[in-house]
PDB file of C-alpha atoms in Angstrom:
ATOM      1  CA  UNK N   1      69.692  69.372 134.332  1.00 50.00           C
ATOM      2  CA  UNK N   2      68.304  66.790 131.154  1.00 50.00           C
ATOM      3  CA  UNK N   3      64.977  67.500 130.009  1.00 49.00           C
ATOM      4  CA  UNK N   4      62.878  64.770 127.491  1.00 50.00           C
ATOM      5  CA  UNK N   5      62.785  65.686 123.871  1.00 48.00           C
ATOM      6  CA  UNK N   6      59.530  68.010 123.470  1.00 49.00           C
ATOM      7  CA  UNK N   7      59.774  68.944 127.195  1.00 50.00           C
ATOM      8  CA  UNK N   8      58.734  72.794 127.772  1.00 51.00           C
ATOM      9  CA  UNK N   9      61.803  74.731 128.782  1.00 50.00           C
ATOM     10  CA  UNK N  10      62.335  75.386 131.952  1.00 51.00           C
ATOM     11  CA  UNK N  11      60.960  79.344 132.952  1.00 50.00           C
ATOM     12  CA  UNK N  12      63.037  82.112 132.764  1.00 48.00           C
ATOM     13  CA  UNK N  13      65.563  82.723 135.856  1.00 51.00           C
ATOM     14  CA  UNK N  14      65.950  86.570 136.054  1.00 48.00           C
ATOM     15  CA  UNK N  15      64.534  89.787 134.864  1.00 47.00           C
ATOM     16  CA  UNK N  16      64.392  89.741 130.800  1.00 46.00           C
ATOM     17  CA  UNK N  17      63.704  86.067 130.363  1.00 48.00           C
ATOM     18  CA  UNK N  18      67.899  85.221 131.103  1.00 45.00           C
ATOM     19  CA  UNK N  19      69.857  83.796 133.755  1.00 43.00           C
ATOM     20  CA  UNK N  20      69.422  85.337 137.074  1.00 42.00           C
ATOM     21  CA  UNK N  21      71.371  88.744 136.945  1.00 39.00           C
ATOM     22  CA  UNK N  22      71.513  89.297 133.483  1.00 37.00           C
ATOM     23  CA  UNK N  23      69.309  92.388 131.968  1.00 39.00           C
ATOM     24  CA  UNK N  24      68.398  91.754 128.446  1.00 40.00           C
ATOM     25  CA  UNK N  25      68.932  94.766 126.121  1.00 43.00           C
ATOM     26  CA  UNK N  26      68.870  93.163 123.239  1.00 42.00           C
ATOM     27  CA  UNK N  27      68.288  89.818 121.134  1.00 46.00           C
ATOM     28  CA  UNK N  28      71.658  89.275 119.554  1.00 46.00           C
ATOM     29  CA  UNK N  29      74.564  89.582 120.967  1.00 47.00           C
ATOM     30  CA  UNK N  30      75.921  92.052 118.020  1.00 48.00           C
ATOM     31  CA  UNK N  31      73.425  94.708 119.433  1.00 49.00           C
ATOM     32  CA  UNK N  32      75.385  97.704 120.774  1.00 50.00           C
ATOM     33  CA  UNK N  33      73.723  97.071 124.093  1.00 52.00           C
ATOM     34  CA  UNK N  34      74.612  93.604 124.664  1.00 51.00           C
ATOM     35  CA  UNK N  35      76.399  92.992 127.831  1.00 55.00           C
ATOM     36  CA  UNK N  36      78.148  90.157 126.730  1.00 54.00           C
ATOM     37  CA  UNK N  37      78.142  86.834 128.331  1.00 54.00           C
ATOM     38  CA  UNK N  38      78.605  86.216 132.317  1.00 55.00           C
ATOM     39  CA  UNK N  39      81.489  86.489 133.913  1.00 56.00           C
ATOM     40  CA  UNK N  40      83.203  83.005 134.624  1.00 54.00           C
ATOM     41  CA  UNK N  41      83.156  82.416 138.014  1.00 57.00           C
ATOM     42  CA  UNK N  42      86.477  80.791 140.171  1.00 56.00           C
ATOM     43  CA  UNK N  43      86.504  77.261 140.697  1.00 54.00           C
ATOM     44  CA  UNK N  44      86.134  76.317 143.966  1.00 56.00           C
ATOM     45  CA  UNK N  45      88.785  75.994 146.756  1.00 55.00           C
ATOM     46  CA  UNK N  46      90.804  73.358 145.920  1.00 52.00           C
ATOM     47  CA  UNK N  47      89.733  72.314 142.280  1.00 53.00           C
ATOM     48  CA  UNK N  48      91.151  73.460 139.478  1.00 49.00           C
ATOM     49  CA  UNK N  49      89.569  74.713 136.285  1.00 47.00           C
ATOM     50  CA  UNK N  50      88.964  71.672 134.161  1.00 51.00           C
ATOM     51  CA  UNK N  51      87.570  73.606 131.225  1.00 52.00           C
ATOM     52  CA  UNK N  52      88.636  75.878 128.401  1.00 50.00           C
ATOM     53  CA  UNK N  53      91.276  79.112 129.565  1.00 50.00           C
ATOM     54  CA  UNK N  54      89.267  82.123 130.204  1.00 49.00           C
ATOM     55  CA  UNK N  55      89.864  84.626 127.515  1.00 47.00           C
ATOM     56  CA  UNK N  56      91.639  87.987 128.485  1.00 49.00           C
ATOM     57  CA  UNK N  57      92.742  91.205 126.514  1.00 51.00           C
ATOM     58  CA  UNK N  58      95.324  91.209 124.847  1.00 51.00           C
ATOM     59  CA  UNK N  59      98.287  92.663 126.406  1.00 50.00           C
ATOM     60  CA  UNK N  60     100.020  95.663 124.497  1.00 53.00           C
ATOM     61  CA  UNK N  61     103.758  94.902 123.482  1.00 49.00           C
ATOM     62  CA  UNK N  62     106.689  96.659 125.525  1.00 48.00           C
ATOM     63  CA  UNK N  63     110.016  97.362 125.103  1.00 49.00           C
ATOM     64  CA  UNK N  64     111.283  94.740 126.538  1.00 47.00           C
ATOM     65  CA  UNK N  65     108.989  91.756 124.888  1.00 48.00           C
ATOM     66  CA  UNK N  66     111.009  89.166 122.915  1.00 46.00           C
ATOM     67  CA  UNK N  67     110.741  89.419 119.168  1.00 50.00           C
ATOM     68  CA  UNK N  68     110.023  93.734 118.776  1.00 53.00           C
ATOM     69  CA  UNK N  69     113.640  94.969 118.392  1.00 54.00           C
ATOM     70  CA  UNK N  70     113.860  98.899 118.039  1.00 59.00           C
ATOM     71  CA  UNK N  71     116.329  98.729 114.852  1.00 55.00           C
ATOM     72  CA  UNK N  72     118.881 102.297 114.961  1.00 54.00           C
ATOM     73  CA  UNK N  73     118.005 104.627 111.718  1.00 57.00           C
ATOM     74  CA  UNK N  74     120.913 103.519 109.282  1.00 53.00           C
ATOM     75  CA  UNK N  75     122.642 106.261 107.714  1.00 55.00           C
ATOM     76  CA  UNK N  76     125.685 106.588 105.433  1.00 58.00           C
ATOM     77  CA  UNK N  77     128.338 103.712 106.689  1.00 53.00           C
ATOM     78  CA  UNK N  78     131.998 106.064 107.568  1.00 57.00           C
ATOM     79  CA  UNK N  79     135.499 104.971 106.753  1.00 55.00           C
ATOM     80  CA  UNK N  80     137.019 102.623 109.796  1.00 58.00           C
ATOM     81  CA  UNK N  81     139.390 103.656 111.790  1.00 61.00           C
ATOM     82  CA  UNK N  82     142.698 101.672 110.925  1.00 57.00           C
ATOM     83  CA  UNK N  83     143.154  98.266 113.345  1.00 58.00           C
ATOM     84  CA  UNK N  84     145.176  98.313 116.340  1.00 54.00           C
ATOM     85  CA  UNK N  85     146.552  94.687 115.603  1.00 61.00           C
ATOM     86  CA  UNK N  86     147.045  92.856 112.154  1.00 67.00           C
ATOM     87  CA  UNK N  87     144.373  92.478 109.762  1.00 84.00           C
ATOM     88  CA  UNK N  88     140.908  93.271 110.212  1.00 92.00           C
ATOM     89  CA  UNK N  89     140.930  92.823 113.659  1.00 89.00           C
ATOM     90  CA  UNK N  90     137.720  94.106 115.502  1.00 91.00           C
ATOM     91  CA  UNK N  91     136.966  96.768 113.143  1.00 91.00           C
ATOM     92  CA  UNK N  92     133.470  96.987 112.347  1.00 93.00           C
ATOM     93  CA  UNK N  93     133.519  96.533 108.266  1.00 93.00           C
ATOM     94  CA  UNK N  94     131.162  97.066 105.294  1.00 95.00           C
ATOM     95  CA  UNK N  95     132.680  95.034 102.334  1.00 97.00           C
ATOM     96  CA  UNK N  96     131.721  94.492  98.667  1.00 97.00           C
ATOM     97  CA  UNK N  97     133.242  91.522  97.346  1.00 97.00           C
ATOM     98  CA  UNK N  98     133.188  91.915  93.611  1.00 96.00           C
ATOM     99  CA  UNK N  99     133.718  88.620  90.859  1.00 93.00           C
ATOM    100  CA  UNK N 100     132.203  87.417  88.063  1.00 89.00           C
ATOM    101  CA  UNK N 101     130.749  84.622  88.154  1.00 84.00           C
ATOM    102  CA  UNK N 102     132.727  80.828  89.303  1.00 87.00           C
ATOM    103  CA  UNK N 103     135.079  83.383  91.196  1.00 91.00           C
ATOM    104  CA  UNK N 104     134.057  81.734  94.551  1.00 92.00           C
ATOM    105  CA  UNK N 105     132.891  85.285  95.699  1.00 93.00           C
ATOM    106  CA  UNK N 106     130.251  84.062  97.746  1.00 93.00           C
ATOM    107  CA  UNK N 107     131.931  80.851  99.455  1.00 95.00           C
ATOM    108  CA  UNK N 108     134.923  83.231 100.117  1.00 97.00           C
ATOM    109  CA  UNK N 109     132.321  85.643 101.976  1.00 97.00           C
ATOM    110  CA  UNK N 110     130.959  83.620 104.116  1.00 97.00           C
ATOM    111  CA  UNK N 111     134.258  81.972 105.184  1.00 97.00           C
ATOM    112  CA  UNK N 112     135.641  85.652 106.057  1.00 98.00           C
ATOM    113  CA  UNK N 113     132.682  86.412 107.750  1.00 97.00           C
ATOM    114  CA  UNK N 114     133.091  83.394 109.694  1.00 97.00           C
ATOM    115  CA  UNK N 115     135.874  82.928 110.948  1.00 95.00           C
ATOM    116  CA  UNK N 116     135.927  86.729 111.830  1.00 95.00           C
ATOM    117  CA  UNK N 117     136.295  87.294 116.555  1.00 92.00           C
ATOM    118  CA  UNK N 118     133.477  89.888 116.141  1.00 94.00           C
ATOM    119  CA  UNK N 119     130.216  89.728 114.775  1.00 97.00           C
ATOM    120  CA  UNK N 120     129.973  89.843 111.256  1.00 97.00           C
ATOM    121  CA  UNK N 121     127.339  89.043 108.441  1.00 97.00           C
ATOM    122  CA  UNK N 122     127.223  87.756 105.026  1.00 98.00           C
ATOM    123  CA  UNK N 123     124.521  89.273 102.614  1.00 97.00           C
ATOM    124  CA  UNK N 124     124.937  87.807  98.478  1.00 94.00           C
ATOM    125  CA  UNK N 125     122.915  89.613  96.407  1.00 92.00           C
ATOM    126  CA  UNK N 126     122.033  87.028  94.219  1.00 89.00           C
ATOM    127  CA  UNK N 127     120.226  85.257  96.808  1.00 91.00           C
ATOM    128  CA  UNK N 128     118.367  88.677  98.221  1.00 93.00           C
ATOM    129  CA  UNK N 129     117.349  88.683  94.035  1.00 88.00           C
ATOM    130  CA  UNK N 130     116.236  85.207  94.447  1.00 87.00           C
ATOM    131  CA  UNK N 131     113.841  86.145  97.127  1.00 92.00           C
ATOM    132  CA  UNK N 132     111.628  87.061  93.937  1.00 90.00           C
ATOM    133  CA  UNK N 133     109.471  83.957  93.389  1.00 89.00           C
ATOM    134  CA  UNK N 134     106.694  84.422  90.786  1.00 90.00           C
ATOM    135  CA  UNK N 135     108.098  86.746  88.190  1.00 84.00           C
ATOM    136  CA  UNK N 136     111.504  86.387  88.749  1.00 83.00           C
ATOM    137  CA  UNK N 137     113.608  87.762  85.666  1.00 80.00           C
ATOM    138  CA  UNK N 138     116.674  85.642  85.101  1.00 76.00           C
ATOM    139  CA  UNK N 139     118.728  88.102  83.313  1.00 68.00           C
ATOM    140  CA  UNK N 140     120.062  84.826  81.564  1.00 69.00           C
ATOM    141  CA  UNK N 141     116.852  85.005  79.469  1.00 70.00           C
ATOM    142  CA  UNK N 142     118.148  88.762  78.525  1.00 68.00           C
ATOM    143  CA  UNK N 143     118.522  92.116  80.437  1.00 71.00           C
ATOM    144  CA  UNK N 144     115.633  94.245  80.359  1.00 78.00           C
ATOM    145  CA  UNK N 145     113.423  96.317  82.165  1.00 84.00           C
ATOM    146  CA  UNK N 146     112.280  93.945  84.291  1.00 84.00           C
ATOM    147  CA  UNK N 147     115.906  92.155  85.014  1.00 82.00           C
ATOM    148  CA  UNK N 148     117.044  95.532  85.422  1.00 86.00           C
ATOM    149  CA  UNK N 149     114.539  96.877  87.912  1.00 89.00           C
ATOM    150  CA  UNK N 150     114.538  93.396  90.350  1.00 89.00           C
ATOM    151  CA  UNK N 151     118.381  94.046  90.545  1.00 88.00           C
ATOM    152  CA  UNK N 152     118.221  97.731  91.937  1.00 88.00           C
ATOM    153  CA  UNK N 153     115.551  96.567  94.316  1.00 90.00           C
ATOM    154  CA  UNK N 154     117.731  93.862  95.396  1.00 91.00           C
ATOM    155  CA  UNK N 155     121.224  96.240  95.892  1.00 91.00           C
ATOM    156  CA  UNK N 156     119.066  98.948  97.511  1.00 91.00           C
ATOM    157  CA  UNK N 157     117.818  95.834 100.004  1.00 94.00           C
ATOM    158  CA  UNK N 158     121.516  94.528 100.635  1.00 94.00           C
ATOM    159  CA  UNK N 159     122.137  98.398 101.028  1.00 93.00           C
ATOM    160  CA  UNK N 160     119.714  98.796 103.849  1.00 92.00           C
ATOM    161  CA  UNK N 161     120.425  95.812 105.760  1.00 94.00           C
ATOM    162  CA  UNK N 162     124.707  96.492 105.435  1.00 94.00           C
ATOM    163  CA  UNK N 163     123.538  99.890 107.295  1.00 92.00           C
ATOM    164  CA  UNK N 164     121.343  98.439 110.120  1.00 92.00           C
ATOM    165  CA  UNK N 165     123.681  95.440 110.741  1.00 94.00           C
ATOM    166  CA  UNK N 166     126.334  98.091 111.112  1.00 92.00           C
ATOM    167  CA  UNK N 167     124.184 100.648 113.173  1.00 90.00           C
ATOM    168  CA  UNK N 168     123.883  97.453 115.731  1.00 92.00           C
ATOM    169  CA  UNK N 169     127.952  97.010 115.654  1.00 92.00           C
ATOM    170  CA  UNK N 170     127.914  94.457 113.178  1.00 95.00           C
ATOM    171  CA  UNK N 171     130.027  94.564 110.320  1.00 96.00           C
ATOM    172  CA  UNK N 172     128.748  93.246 106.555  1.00 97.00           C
ATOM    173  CA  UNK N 173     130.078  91.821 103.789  1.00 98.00           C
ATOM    174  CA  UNK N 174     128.162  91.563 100.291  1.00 97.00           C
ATOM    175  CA  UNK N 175     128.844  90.204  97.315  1.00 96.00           C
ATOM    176  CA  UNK N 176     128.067  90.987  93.775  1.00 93.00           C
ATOM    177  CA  UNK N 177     129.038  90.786  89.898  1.00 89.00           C
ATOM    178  CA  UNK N 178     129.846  94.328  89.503  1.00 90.00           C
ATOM    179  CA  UNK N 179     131.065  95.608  86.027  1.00 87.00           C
ATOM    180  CA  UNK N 180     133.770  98.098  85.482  1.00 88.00           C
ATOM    181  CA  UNK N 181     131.886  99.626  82.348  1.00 81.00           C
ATOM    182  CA  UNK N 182     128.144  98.923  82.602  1.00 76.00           C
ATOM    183  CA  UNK N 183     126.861 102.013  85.317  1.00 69.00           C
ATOM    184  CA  UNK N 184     123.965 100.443  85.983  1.00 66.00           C
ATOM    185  CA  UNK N 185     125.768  97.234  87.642  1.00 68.00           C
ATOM    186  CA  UNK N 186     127.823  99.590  88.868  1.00 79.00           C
ATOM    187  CA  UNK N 187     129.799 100.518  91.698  1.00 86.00           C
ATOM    188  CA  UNK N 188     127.771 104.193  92.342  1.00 86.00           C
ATOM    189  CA  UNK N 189     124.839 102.156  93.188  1.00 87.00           C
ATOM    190  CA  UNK N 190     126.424 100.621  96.542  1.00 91.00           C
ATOM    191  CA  UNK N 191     128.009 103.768  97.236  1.00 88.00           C
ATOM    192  CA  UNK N 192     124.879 105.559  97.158  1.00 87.00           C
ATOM    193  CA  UNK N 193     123.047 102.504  99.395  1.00 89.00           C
ATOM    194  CA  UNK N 194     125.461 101.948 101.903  1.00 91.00           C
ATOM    195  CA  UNK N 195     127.906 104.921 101.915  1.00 87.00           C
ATOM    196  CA  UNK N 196     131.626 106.216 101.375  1.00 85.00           C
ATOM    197  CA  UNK N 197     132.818 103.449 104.410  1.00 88.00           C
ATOM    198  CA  UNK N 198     132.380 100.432 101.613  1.00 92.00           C
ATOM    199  CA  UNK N 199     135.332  98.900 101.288  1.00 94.00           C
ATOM    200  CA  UNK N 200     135.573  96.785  97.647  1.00 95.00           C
ATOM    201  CA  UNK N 201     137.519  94.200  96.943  1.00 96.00           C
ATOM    202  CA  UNK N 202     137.697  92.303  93.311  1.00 96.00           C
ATOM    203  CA  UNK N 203     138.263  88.724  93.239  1.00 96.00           C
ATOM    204  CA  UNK N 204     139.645  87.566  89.807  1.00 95.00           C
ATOM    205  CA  UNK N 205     141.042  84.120  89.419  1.00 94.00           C
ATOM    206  CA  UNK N 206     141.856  82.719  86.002  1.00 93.00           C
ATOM    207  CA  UNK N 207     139.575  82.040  83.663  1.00 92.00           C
ATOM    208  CA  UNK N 208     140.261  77.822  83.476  1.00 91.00           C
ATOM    209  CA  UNK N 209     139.653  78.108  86.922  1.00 90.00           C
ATOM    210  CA  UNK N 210     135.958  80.410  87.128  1.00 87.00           C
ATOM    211  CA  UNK N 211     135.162  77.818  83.952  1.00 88.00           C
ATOM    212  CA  UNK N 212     135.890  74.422  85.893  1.00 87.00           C
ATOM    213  CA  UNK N 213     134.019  75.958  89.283  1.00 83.00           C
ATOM    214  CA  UNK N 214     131.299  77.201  86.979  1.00 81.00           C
ATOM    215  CA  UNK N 215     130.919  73.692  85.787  1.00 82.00           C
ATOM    216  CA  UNK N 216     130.271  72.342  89.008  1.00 80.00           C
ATOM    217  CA  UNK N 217     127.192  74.717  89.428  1.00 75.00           C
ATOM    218  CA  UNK N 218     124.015  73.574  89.130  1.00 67.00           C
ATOM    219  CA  UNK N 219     120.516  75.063  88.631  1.00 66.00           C
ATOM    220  CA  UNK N 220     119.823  79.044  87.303  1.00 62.00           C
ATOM    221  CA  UNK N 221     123.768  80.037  89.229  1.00 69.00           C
ATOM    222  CA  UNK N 222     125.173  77.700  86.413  1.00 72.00           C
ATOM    223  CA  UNK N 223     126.188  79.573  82.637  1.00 76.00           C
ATOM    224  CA  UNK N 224     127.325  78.882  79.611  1.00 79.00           C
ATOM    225  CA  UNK N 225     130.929  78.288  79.014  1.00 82.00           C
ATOM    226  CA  UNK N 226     130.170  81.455  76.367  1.00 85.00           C
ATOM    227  CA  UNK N 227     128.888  83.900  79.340  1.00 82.00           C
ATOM    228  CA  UNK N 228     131.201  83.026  81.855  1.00 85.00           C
ATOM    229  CA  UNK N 229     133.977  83.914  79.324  1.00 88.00           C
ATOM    230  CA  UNK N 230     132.166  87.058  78.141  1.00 86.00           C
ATOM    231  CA  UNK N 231     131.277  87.878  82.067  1.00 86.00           C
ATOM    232  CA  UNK N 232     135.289  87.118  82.713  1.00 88.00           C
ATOM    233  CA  UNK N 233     136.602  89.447  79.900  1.00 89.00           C
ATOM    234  CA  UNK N 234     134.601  92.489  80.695  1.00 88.00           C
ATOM    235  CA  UNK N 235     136.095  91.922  84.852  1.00 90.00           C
ATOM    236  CA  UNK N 236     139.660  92.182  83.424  1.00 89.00           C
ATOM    237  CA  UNK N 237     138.409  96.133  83.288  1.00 90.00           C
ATOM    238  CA  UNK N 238     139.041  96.799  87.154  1.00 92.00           C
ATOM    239  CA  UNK N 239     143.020  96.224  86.503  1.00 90.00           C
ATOM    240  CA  UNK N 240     143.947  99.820  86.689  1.00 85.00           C
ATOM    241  CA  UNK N 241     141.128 101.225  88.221  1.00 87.00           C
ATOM    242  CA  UNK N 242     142.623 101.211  91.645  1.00 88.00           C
ATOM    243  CA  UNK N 243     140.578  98.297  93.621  1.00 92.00           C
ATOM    244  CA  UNK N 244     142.501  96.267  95.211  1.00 93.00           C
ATOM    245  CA  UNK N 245     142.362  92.929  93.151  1.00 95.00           C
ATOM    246  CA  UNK N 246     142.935  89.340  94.612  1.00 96.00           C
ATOM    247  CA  UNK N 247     143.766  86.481  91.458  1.00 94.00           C
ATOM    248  CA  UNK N 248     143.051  83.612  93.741  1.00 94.00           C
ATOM    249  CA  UNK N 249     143.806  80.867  91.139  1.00 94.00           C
ATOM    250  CA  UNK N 250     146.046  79.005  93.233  1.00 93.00           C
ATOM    251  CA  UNK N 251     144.491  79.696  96.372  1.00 94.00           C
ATOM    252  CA  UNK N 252     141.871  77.592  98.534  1.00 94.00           C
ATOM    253  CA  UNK N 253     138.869  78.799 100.438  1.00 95.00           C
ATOM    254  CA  UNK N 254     141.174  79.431 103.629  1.00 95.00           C
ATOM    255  CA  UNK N 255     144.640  80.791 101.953  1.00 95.00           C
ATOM    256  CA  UNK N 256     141.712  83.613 100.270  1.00 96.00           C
ATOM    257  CA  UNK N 257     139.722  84.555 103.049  1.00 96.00           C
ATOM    258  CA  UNK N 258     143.205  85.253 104.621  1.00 94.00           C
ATOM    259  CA  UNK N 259     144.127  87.518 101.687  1.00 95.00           C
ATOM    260  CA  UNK N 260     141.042  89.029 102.006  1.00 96.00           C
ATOM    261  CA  UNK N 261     141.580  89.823 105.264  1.00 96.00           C
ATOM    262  CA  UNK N 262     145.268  91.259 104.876  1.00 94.00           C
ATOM    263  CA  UNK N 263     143.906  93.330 101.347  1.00 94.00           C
ATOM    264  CA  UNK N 264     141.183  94.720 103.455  1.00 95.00           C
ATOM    265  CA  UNK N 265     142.946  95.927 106.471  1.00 93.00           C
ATOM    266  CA  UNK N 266     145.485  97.769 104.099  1.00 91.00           C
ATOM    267  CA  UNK N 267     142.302  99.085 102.757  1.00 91.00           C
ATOM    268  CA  UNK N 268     141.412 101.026 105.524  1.00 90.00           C
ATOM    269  CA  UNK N 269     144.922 102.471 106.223  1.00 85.00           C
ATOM    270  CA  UNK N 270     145.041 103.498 102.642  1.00 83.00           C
ATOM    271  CA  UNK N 271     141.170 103.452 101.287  1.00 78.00           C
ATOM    272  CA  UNK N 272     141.024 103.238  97.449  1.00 75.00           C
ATOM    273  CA  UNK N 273     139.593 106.269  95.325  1.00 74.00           C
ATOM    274  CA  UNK N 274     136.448 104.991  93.977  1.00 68.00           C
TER     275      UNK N 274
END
């Protein structure tokens, strides 16, 4: 119903001066005894509801609604056991592929992980570090505290996800610039994050070669010809430590992610002291 501009209102239709039903408790509807508005009635037989969806509670999440995924507590990742067939096989894997770098560390990684029959995921560490927007420290500007701190965070991240991908059967393979003589870019780290299981694997090419891929770099992943020799020079420290060591200088993408493969399932039947 219209009514003309300075009409009287029409009288009230119930009890309490409100619609016919109601029982006013209270002039606002933030008072504790407000009812809250009507009900909305059905539409009629045979018309539909033309205006806005009634609203309803909201319904409590189950086990079985899409997107809440009950993640396994990750503990320490155990050795393998060796592969019934050649190479990995289907053996569920956590990897560290170690390089300095140019090496092609993390291009190698992915391919493996790839190209792998069972399911099997890539984490770089570089790009978990990256994750760190506003007050990143690029330890190009110079290691410190800061530098230092952002890059335990980031392992101990890369440590936890290598244990829940493998507590869901999926084996992991991360890559990082670890140094033979500097502890705290060290190999105990990963062992402590992710467990005795980790299987590392150095990738060392020449250094010509990690030079002429560094070149093609671009952005904060790009060094100086002067760090990527320094970088190089302290890697040559894991000959003789006993990690298996791949010098893929003459080797494409493929032909290394094939070594890789063959390295790491000789790996597991003989696991390197570490």
């Amino acid at each position: 119903m219209q009514h003309a501009v300075g009409a009287p209102l029409p009288p009230p239709q119930g009890p309490g001066n409100g619609p016919a039903g109601w029982t006013h408790q209270a002039q606002h509807p933030g008072h504790p005894g407000h009812p809250g508005p009507p009900p909305i009635p059905p539409p009629p037989p045979g018309q539909g509801w033309t205006g806005p969806a009634p609203l309803h509670a909201p319904v409590p999440p189950s086990r079985e609604t899409t997107g809440h995924v009950r993640l396994p507590p990750g503990g320490p990742v155990p050795l393998p056991a060796p592969p019934a067939e050649p190479g990995t096989g289907t053996a569920t894997l956590a990897v560290l592929l170690i390089g300095p770098a140019g090496a092609g560390k993390t291009t190698v990684a992915r391919l493996w992980a790839a190209r792998r029959r069972v399911p099997t995921a890539h984490v770089s560490l570089d790009d978990v570090r990256e994750w760190v927007c506003a007050g990143f420290a690029d330890p190009q500007a110079g290691w410190n505290d800061h530098s230092e701190a952002q890059y335990r965070l980031a392992r101990r991240t890369c440590g936890f996800a290598a244990r829940n991908f493998l507590a869901n059967g999926i084996s992991c393979i991360l890559d990082d610039a670890v140094f033979p003589d500097r502890p705290v870019v060290g190999l105990g780290g990963w062992k402590r994050h992710v467990g005795p299981g980790l299987l590392p694997v150095v990738l060392l090419p020449g250094l010509e070669v990690v030079l002429e891929r560094n070149a093609a770099r671009s952005g904060n992943r790009r060094l100086s010809d002067e760090e990527v020799a320094r970088i190089h020079g302290r890697m040559a420290g894991w000959y003789g430590s006993g990690l298996p060591i791949i010098d893929n200088s003459s080797y494409d993408v493929e032909t290394t992610a094939r070594v890789l493969d063959d390295v790491l399932a000789r790996s597991i039947a003989s696991p390197p002291a570490w």
